[in-house]
Coordinates of C-alpha atoms in Angstrom, one line a residue:
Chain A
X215 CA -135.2 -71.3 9.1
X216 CA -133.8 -70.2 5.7
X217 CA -135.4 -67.1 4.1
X218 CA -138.0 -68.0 1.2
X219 CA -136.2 -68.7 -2.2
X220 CA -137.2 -66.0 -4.9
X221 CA -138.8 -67.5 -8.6
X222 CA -139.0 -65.6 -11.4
X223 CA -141.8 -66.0 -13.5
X224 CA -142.0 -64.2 -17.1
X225 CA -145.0 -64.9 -19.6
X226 CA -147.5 -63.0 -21.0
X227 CA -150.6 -64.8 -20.4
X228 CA -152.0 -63.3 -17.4
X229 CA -154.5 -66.1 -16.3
X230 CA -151.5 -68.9 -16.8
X231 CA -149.3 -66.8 -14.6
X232 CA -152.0 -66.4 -11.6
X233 CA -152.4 -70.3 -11.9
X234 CA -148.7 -70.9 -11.3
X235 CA -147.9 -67.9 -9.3
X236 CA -150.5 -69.4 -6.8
X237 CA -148.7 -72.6 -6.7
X238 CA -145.2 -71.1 -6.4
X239 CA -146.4 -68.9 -3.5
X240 CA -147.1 -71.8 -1.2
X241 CA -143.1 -72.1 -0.9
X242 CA -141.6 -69.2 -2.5
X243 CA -141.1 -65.6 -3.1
X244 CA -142.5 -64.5 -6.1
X245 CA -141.8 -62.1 -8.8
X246 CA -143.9 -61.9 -12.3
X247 CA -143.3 -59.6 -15.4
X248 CA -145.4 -60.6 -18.8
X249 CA -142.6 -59.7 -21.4
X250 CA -138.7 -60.7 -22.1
X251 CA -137.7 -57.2 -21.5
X252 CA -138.8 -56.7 -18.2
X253 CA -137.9 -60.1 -17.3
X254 CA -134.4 -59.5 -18.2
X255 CA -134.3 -56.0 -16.3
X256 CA -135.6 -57.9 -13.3
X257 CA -133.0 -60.8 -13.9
X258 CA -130.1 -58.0 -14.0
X259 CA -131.3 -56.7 -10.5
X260 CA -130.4 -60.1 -9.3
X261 CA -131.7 -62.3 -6.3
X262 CA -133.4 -65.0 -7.9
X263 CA -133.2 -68.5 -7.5
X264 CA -135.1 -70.0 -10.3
X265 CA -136.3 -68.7 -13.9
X266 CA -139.6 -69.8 -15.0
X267 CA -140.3 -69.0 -18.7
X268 CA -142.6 -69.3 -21.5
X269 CA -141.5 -69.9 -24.6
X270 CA -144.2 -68.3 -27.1
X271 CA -144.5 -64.7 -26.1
X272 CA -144.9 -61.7 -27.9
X273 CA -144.7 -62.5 -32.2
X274 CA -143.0 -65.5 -31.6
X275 CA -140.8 -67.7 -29.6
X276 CA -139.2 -64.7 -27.7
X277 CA -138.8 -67.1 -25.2
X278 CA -135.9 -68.7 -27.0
X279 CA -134.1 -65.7 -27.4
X280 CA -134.7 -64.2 -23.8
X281 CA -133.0 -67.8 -22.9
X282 CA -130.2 -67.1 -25.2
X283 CA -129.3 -64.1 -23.6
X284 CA -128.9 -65.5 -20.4
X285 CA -126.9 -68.1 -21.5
X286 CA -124.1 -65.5 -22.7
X287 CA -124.5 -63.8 -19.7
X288 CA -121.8 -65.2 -17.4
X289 CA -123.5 -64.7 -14.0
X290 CA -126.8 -65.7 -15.2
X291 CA -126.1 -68.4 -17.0
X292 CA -125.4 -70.2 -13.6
X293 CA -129.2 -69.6 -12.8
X294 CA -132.1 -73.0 -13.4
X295 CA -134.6 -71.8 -15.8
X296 CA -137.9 -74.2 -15.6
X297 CA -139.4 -73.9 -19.3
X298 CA -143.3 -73.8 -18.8
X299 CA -144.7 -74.0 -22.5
X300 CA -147.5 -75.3 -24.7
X301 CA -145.2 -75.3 -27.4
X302 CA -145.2 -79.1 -28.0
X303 CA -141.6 -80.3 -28.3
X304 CA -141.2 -83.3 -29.7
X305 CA -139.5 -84.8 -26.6
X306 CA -142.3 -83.5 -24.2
X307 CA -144.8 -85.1 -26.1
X308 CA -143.4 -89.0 -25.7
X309 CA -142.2 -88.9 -22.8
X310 CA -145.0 -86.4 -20.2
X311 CA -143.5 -85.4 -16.7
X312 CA -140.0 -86.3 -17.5
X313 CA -136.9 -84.7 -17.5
X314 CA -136.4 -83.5 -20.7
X315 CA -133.6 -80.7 -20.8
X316 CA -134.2 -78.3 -24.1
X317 CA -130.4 -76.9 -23.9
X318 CA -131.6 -73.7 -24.7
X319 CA -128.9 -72.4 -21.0
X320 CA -126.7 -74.7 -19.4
X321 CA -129.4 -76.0 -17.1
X322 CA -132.7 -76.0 -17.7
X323 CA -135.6 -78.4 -17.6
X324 CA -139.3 -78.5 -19.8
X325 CA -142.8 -79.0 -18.7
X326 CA -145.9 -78.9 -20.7
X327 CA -148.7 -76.5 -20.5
X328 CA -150.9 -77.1 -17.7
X329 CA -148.9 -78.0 -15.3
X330 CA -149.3 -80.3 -12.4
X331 CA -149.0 -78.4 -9.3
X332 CA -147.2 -81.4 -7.5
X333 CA -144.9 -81.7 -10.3
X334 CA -143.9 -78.0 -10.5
X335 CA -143.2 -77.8 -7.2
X336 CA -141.2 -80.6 -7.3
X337 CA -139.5 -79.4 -10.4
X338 CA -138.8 -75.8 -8.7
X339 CA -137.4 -78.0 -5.1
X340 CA -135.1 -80.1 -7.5
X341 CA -133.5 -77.7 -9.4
X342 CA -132.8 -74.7 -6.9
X343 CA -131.0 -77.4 -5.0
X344 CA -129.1 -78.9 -7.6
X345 CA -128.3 -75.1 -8.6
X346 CA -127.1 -74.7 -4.6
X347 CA -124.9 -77.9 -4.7
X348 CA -123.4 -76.5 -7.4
X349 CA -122.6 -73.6 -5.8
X350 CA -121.6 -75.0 -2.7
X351 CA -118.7 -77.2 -4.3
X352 CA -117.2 -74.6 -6.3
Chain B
X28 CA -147.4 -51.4 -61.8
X29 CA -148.7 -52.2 -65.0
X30 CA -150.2 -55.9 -66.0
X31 CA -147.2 -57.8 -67.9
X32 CA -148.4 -58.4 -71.5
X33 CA -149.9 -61.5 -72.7
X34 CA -147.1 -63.8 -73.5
X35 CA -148.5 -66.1 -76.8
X36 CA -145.9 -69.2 -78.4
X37 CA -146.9 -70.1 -81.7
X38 CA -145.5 -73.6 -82.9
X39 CA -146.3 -75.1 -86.5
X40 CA -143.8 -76.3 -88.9
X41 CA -146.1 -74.4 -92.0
X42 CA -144.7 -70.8 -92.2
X43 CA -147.5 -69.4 -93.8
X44 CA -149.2 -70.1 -90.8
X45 CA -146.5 -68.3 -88.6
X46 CA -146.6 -65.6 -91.1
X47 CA -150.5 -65.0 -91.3
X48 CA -151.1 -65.5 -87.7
X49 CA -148.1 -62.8 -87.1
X50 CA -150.0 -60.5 -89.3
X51 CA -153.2 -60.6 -87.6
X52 CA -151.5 -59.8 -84.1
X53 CA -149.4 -56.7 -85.4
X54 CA -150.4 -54.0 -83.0
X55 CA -152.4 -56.3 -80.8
X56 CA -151.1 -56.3 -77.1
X57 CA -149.1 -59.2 -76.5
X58 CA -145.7 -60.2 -76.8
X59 CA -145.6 -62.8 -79.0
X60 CA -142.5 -65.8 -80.2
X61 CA -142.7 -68.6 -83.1
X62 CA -141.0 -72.1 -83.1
X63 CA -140.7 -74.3 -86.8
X64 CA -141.3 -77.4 -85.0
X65 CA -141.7 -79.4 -81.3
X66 CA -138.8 -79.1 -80.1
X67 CA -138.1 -75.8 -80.1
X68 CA -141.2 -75.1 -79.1
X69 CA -140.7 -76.8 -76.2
X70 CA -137.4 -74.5 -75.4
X71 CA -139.4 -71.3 -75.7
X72 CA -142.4 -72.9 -73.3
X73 CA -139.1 -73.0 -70.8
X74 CA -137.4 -70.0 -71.7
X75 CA -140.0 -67.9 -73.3
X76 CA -142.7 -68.5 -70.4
X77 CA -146.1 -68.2 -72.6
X78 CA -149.6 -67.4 -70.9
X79 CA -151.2 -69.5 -74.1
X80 CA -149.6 -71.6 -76.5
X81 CA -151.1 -72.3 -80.3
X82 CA -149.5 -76.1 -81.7
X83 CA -149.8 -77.7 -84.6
X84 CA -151.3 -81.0 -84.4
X85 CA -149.1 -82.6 -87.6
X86 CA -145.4 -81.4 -87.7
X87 CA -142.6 -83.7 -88.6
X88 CA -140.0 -84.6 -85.5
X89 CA -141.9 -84.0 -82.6
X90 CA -145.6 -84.7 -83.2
X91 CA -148.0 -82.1 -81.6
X92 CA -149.3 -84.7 -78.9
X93 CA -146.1 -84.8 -77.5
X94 CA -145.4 -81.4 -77.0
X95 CA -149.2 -80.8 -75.2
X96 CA -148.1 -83.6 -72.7
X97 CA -144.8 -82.0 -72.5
X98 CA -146.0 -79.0 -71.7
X99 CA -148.6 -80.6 -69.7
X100 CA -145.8 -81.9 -67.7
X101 CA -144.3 -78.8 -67.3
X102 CA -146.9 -76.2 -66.0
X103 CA -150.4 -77.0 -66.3
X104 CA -151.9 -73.5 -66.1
X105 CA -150.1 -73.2 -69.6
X106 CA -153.4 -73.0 -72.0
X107 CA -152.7 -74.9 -75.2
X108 CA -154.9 -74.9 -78.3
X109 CA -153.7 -76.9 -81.0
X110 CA -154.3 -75.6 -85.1
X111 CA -156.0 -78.6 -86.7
X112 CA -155.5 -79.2 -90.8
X113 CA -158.5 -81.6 -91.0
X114 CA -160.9 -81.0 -87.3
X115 CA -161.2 -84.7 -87.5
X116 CA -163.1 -85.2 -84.1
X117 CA -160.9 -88.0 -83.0
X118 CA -157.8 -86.4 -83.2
X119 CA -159.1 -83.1 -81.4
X120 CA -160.4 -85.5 -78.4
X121 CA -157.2 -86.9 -78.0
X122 CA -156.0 -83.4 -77.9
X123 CA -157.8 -82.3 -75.5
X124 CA -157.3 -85.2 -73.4
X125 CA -153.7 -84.8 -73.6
X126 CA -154.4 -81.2 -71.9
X127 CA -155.3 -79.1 -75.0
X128 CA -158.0 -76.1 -73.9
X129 CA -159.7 -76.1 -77.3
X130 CA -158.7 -76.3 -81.0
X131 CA -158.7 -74.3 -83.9
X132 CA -159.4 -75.9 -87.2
X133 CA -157.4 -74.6 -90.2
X134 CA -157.9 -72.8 -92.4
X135 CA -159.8 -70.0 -90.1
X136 CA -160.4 -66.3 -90.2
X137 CA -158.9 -63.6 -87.7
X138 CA -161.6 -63.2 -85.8
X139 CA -161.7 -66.8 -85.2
X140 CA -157.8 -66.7 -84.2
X141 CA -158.7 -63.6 -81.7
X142 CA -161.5 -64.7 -80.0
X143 CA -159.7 -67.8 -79.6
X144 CA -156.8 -65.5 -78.0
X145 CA -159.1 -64.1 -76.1
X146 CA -161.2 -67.0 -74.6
X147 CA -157.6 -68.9 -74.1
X148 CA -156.2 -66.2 -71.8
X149 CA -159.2 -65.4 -70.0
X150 CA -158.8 -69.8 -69.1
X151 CA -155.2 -68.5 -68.3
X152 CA -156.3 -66.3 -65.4
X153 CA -158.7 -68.7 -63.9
X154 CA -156.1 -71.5 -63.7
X155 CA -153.5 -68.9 -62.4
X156 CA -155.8 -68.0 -59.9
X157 CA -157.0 -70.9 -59.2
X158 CA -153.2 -72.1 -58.5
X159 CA -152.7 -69.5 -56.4
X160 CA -155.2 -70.1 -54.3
X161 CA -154.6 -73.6 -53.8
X162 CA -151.1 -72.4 -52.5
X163 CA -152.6 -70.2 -49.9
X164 CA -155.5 -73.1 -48.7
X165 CA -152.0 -75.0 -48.2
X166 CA -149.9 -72.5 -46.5
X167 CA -153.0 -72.4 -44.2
X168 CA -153.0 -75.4 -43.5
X169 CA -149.3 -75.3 -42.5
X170 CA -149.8 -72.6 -40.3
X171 CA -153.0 -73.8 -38.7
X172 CA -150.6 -75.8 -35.9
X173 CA -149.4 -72.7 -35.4
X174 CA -152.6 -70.7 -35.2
X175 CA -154.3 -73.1 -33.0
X176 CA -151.5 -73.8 -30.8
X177 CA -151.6 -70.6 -29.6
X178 CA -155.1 -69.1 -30.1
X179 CA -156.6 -72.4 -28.5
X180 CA -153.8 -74.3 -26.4
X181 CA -153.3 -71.2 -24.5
X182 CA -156.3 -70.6 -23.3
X183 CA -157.4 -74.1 -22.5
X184 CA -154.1 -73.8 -21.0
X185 CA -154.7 -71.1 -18.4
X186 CA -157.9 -72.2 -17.5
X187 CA -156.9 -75.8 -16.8
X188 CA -154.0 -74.7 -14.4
X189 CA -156.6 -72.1 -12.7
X190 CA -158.9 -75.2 -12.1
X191 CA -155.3 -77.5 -10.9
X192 CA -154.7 -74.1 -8.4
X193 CA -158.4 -74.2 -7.3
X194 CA -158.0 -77.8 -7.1
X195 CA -155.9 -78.1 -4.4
X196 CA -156.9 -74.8 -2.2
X197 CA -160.4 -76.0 -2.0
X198 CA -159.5 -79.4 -0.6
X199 CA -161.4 -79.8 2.8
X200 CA -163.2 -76.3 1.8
X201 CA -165.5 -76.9 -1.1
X202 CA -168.1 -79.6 -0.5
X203 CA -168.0 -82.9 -1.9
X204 CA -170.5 -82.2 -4.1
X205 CA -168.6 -79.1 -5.4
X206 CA -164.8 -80.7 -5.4
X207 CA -166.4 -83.4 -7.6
X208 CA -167.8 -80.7 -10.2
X209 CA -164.5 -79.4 -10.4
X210 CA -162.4 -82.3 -10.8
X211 CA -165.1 -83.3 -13.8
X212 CA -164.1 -79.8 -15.3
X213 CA -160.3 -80.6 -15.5
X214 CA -161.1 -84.3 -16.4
X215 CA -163.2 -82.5 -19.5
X216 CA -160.5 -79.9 -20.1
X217 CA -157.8 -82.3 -20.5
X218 CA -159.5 -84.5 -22.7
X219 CA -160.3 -81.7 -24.9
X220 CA -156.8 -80.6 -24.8
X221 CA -155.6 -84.0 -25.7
X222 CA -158.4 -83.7 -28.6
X223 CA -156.7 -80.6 -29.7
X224 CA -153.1 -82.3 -29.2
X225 CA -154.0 -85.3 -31.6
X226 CA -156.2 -83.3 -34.0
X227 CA -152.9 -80.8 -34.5
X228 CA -150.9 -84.0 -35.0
X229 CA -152.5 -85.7 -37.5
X230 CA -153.5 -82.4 -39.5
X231 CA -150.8 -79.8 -39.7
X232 CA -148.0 -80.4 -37.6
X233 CA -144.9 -79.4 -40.2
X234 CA -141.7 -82.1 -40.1
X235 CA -140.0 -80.4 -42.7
X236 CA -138.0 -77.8 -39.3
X237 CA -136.8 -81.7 -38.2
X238 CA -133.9 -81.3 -40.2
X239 CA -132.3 -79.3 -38.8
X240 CA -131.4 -81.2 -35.8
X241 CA -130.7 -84.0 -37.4
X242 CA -127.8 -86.2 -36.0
X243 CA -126.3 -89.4 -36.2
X244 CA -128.9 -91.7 -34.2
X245 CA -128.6 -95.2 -33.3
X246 CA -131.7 -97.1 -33.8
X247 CA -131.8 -98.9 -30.8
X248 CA -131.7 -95.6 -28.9
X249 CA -135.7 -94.5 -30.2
X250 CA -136.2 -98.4 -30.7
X251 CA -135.4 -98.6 -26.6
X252 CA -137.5 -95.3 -25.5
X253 CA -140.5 -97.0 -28.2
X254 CA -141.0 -99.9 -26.6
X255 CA -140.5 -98.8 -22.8
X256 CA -143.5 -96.1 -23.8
X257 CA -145.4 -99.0 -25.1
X258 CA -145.0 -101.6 -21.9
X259 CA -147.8 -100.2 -19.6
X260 CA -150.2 -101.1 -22.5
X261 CA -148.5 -104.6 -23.1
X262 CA -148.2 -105.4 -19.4
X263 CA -151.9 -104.8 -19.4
X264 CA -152.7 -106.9 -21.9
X265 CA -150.0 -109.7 -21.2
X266 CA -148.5 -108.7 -24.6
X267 CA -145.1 -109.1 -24.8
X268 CA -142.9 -106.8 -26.7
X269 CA -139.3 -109.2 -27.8
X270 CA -136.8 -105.8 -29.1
X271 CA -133.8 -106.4 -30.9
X272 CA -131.5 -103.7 -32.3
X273 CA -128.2 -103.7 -34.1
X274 CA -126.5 -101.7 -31.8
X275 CA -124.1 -100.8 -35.4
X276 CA -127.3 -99.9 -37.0
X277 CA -127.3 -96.0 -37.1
X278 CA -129.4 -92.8 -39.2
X279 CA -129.2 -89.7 -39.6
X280 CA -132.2 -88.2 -37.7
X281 CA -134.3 -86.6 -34.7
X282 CA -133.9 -89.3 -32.1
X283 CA -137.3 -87.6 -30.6
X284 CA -139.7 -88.1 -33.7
X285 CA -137.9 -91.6 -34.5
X286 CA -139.4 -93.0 -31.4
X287 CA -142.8 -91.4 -31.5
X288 CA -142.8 -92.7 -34.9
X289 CA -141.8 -95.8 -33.7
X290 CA -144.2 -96.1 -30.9
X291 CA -146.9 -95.3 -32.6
X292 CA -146.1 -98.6 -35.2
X293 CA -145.0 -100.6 -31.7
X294 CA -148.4 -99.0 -29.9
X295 CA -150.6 -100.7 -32.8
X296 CA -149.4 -103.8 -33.0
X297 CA -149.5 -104.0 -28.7
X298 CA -153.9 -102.4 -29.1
X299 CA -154.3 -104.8 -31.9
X300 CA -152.6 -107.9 -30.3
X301 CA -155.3 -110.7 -28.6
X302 CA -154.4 -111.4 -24.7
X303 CA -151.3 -113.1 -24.4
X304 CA -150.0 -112.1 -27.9
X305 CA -146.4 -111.0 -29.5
X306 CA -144.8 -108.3 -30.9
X307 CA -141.4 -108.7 -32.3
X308 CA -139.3 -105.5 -32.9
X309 CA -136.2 -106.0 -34.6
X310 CA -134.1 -103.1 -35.9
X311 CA -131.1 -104.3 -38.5
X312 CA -128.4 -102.7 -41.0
X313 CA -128.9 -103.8 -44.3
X314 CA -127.1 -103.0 -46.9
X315 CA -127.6 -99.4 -47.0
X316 CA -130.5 -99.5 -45.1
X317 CA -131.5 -99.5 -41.3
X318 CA -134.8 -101.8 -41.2
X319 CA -137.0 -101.9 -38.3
X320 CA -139.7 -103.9 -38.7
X321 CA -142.7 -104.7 -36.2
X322 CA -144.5 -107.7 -36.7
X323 CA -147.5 -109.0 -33.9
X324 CA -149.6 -112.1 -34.3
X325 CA -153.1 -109.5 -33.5
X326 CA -155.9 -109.2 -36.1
X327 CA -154.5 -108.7 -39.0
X328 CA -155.6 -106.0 -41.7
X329 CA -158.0 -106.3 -44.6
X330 CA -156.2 -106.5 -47.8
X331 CA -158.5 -103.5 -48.9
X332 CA -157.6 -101.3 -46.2
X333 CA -153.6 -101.9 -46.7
X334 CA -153.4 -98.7 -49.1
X335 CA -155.0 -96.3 -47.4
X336 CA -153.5 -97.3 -44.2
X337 CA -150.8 -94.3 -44.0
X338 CA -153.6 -91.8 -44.9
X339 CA -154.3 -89.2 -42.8
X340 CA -157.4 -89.6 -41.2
X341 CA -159.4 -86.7 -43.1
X342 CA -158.5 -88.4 -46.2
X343 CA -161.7 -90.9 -44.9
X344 CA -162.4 -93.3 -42.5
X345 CA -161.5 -96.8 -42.9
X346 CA -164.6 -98.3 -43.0
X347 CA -163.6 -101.5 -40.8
X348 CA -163.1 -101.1 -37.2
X349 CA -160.6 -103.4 -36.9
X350 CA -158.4 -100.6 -38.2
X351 CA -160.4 -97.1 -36.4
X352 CA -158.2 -95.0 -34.7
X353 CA -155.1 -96.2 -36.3
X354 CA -155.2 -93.0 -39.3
X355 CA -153.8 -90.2 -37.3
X356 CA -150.8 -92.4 -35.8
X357 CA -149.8 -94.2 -38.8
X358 CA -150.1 -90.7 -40.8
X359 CA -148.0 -88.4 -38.7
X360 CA -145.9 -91.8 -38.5
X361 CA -145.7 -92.0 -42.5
X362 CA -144.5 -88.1 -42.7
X363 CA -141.7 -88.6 -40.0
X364 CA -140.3 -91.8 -41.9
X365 CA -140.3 -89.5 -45.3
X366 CA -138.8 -86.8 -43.4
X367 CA -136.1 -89.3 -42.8
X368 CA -135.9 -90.1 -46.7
X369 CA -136.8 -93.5 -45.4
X370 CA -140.5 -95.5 -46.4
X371 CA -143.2 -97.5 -44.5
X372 CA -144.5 -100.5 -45.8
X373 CA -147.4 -102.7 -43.8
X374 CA -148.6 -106.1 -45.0
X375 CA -151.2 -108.4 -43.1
X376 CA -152.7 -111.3 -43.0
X377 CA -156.0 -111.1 -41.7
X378 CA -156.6 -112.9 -39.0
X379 CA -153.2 -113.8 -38.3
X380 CA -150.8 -110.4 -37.7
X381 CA -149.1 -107.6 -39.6
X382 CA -146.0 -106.8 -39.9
X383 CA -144.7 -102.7 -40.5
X384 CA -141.5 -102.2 -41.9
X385 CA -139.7 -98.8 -41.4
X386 CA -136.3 -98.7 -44.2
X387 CA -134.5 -95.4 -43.2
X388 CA -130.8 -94.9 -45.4
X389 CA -128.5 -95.8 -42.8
X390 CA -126.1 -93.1 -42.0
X391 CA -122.9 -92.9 -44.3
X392 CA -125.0 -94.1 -47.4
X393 CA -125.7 -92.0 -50.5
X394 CA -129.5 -91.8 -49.8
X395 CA -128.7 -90.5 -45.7
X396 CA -130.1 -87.0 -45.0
X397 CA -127.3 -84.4 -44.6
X398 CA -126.9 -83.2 -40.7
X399 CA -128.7 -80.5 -39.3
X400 CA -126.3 -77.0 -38.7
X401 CA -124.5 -77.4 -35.6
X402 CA -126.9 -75.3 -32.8
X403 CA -124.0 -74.2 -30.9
X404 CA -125.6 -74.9 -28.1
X405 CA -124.6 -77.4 -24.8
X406 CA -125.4 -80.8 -25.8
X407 CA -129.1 -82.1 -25.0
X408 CA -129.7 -84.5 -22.0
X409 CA -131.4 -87.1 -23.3
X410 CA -134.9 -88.0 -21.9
X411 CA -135.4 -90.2 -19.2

C-alpha cells in the first residue's frame, strides 16, 4: 500500500476550498493556504505531488504570477499544477471538461469553477501519474 | 490647482469686428486668439484648443457653414456661435443645425457679446461633463465582466461545489426526499451560473486583450473544433453539417474565440434547421481574404430583422421569434470577427435558409492583424 499522495491547494475563497478539500481528502493528503505567498513557502518545503491553484486571488490574477514563479524554479517546475478558476478562458468555455493546457508551467491542466467532483478526481489521478512516469523514465 | 482660463477663437474676415470684440474682452479672463478667415480658423480650433468659438457666417474662402461642420467634426463639446450681418432666420437655422449653439446678430452691444460669452461657456461645461461622464458609464461597462466575475461567479461558485461535496457524502444518508431537494438546488445553481455566463458574454466581455495572442491560425483548425461542438445538436436533429476548409487558408488570430465565433454562426443555422436539414460550412482563400461562409436550408430571416441581427441583445428584442435567442451569440460573434479586422454579413431568404459569411484578411495581406508579443511561455496544447 503506497502512502497517500499530498495536494496542494492555494486560493483564497475559503468556502470553495472546503468544497474541494473535501473531495481531495477521499484519496489524498491535503494541505491548504489562501494566498500566493504562503503557497509558495509551503511549495519550497517540498513533498507535494500536485498544485491546485486559483487564478484570481488577491487584486488580481496573482494566480498567474504565483505560476510563473514555479515555472523558473527548476525543481518545481517538474510539479502538475491543476488550475481551478472561474476565470473564463476562452478555451474552457467551448470546449467544458476537456483538457485544455493554459501553459502558464510546463504541465498544467484547466478546469472551470465548480468543479465536478468525479472529474477532479480524475484530473488529480491522471496527472500525479503522468508526473510519476515522468519521473520514473528519467 | 487653478481652473485653466477660458480659451475663446474668434473668426471673421471683417477686422473691425476682431478689433471691437478684442476691445470689449481687454481685462476679461480668458485667453483669447483671432483667425481673418475659415481656414485658419480651423488651424487654431486644432492647435489653439478653444472652449467656445465665435464665426462669421459670410467670409470669402471658406464659408462659415463649413467651418461649424468642421469643427463639428472635430470635437463636438466645442460651442460655436456664429456673428450674423443680416439675422435672416433661415440662415441662423441652418446654423444651428450644422452644430452652432446660438448666434449673435451684428451689429450688437458688449453686453450682448458677454452674456453671450457667458451662456456659451457655461453650455461648454455641461457638454464637457457630460462627455466625461459618458466615458465613465463606458469604462463601467468594461469592467462590469470583471466586477461580476468575481463578486458573483465566486460565490455561486463556492456554494455550488459545497452542494457537489454534499452531493456525493449524503448518498445512501439523506432521504430521497432530501437528496432530491438538493440535486434541485445545484440544477438551479448552475442554471443561474450559466445565466450569469451568457449575460457577461453578450454584455461586457472585452476582445480588445485577444490580440495579444494572436497567431497564425488555419481556418480549418476552429472550423474543425466548430462543427465537432455543434454535432450533438445536429445528430439530434438529423441535421447534417458538410465542412470544407482550405487547408492553405490561414489568419492571424486566437484559434479559441475563432471557433466559438464560429460555432455560434454553425450552432444557429443547426437550431434553426427543419428535421433532416443542411448546413454547409465552407472556409476558402480569396484573394486577400479567408471566407467562411455557413449557409442552411432552416427558416430563413425576415428581411426586417437582417440589420439588427449582430446587435447585442440589450440593443432590443427582435420582435419575431423566429430569430429569439439568436442576439447574444451573433453579437459577441460580430465583436470577435471585428477583433479580427474581419466583417459578418447574413442574408436570408425566408422561408428557405440563410447564409452567414465571416471575411477575415488572410494572413500575409495588408489588412492581417499584426501578431500578438511572443509570451515566452511553452507552447499551448491545443484542446481536445
Amino acid at each position: 500500500m503506497s502512502e497517500r499522495k499530498k495536494v496542494l491547494i492555494v486560493d483564497d475563497d475559503p468556502d470553495f476550498v472546503e468544497g474541494i478539500k473535501a473531495i481531495l481528502d477521499t484519496e489524498y493528503d491535503t494541505e491548504v493556504t489562501y494566498n500566493p505567498k504562503d503557497g509558495w513557502d509551503a511549495l519550497k518545503r517540498g513533498g507535494h505531488d500536485l498544485l491546485c491553484l486559483d487564478i484570481m486571488m488577491g487584486r488580481g490574477a496573482e494566480g498567474v504570477m504565483m505560476a510563473r514563479k514555479i515555472r523558473k524554479d527548476p525543481v518545481l517546475r517538474e510539479m502538475p499544477v491543476l488550475i481551478i478558476t472561474s476565470l473564463r478562458e476562452q478555451i474552457a468555455f467551448l470546449f467544458p471538461g476537456q483538457a485544455v493546457h493554459p501553459g502558464f508551467v510546463p504541465v498544467d491542466e484547466l478546469v472551470e469553477k465548480p468543479v465536478d467532483p468525479d472529474l477532479l478526481l480524475e484530473k488529480a489521478a491522471t496527472m500525479i501519474a503522468a508526473a510519476e512516469a515522468r519521473r520514473a523514465a528519467q | 490647482m487653478s481652473e485653466p482660463k477660458p480659451r475663446l477663437l474668434l473668426i471673421d474676415d471683417e477686422e473691425v469686428v476682431l478689433d471691437s470684440c478684442l476691445a470689449i474682452l481687454e481685462g476679461s479672463d480668458h485667453e483669447v486668439a483671432t483667425a481673418p478667415g475659415g481656414a485658419a480658423g480651423l488651424e487654431l480650433v486644432r492647435t489653439f484648443g478653444p472652449d467656445l468659438v465665435f464665426v462669421d457666417l459670410k467670409m470669402p474662402g471658406m464659408s462659415g457653414m463649413e467651418v461649424l461642420e468642421a469643427i463639428r467634426a472635430l470635437d463636438p463639446t466645442i460651442v460655436c456661435v456664429v456673428f450674423t450681418g443680416f439675422a435672416t432666420i433661415s440662415s441662423a437655422v441652418e446654423a444651428m443645425q450644422r452644430g452652432a449653439r446660438d448666434f449673435l446678430p451684428k451689429p450688437f452691444t458688449p453686453d450682448d457679446f458677454r452674456s453671450m460669452i457667458r451662456r456659451g461657456l457655461d453650455w461648454r461645461r455641461l457638454l464637457v461633463e457630460a462627455a466625461s461622464l459618458r466615458r465613465e458609464r463606458e469604462a463601467l461597462r468594461e469592467n462590469f465582466a470583471a466586477i461580476v466575475s468575481h463578486e458573483l461567479r465566486s460565490p455561486l461558485g463556492a456554494i455550488q461545489q459545497n452542494l457537489f461535496v454534499l452531493l456525493k457524502e449524503l448518498a445512501g444518508v439523506a432521504t430521497e426526499d432530501q437528496q432530491r431537494r438538493l440535486e434541485r438546488m445545484s440544477t438551479r445553481l448552475s442554471d443561474l451560473l450559466a445565466l450569469v455566463n451568457r449575460w457577461l458574454r453578450g454584455f461586457s466581455v472585452d476582445f480588445s486583450n485577444l490580440k495579444d495572442n494572436f497567431r497564425p491560425v488555419a481556418i480549418a483548425d476552429p472550423v474543425a473544433r466548430a462543427v465537432e461542438n455543434a454535432q450533438p445538436e445536429a445528430t439530434r436533429k438529423a441535421v447534417t453539417i458538410e465542412a470544407e476548409a482550405d487547408p492553405e487558408a490561414v489568419v492571424v488570430g486566437d484559434a479559441g474565440t475563432l471557433a466559438e465565433a464560429l460555432l455560434n454562426v454553425i450552432g444557429n443555422a443547426v437550431k434553426y434547421s427543419r428535421e433532416g436539414g443542411r448546413v454547409e460550412v465552407s472556409a476558402v482563400r480569396r484573394n486577400e481574404k479567408v471566407v467562411v461562409s455557413v449557409t442552411d436550408t432552416g427558416v430563413g430571416i425576415p428581411e426586417a430583422d437582417l440589420p439588427r441581427l449582430f446587435d447585442a441583445f440589450y440593443r432590443g428584442q427582435a420582435a419575431t421569434s423566429s430569430v429569439g435567442g439568436a442576439g447574444i451569440g451573433l453579437a459577441v460573434t460580430r465583436r470577435i470577427v471585428e477583433a479580427h479586422g474581419g466583417v459578418i454579413t447574413a442574408t436570408s431568404a425566408p422561408g428557405r435558409g440563410s447564409t452567414f459569411v465571416i471575411a477575415l484578411p488572410a494572413a500575409g495581406s495588408a489588412a492581417a492583424p499584426p501578431e500578438g508579443p511572443s509570451p515566452g511561455q511553452v507552447s499551448k496544447g491545443e484542446a481536445g
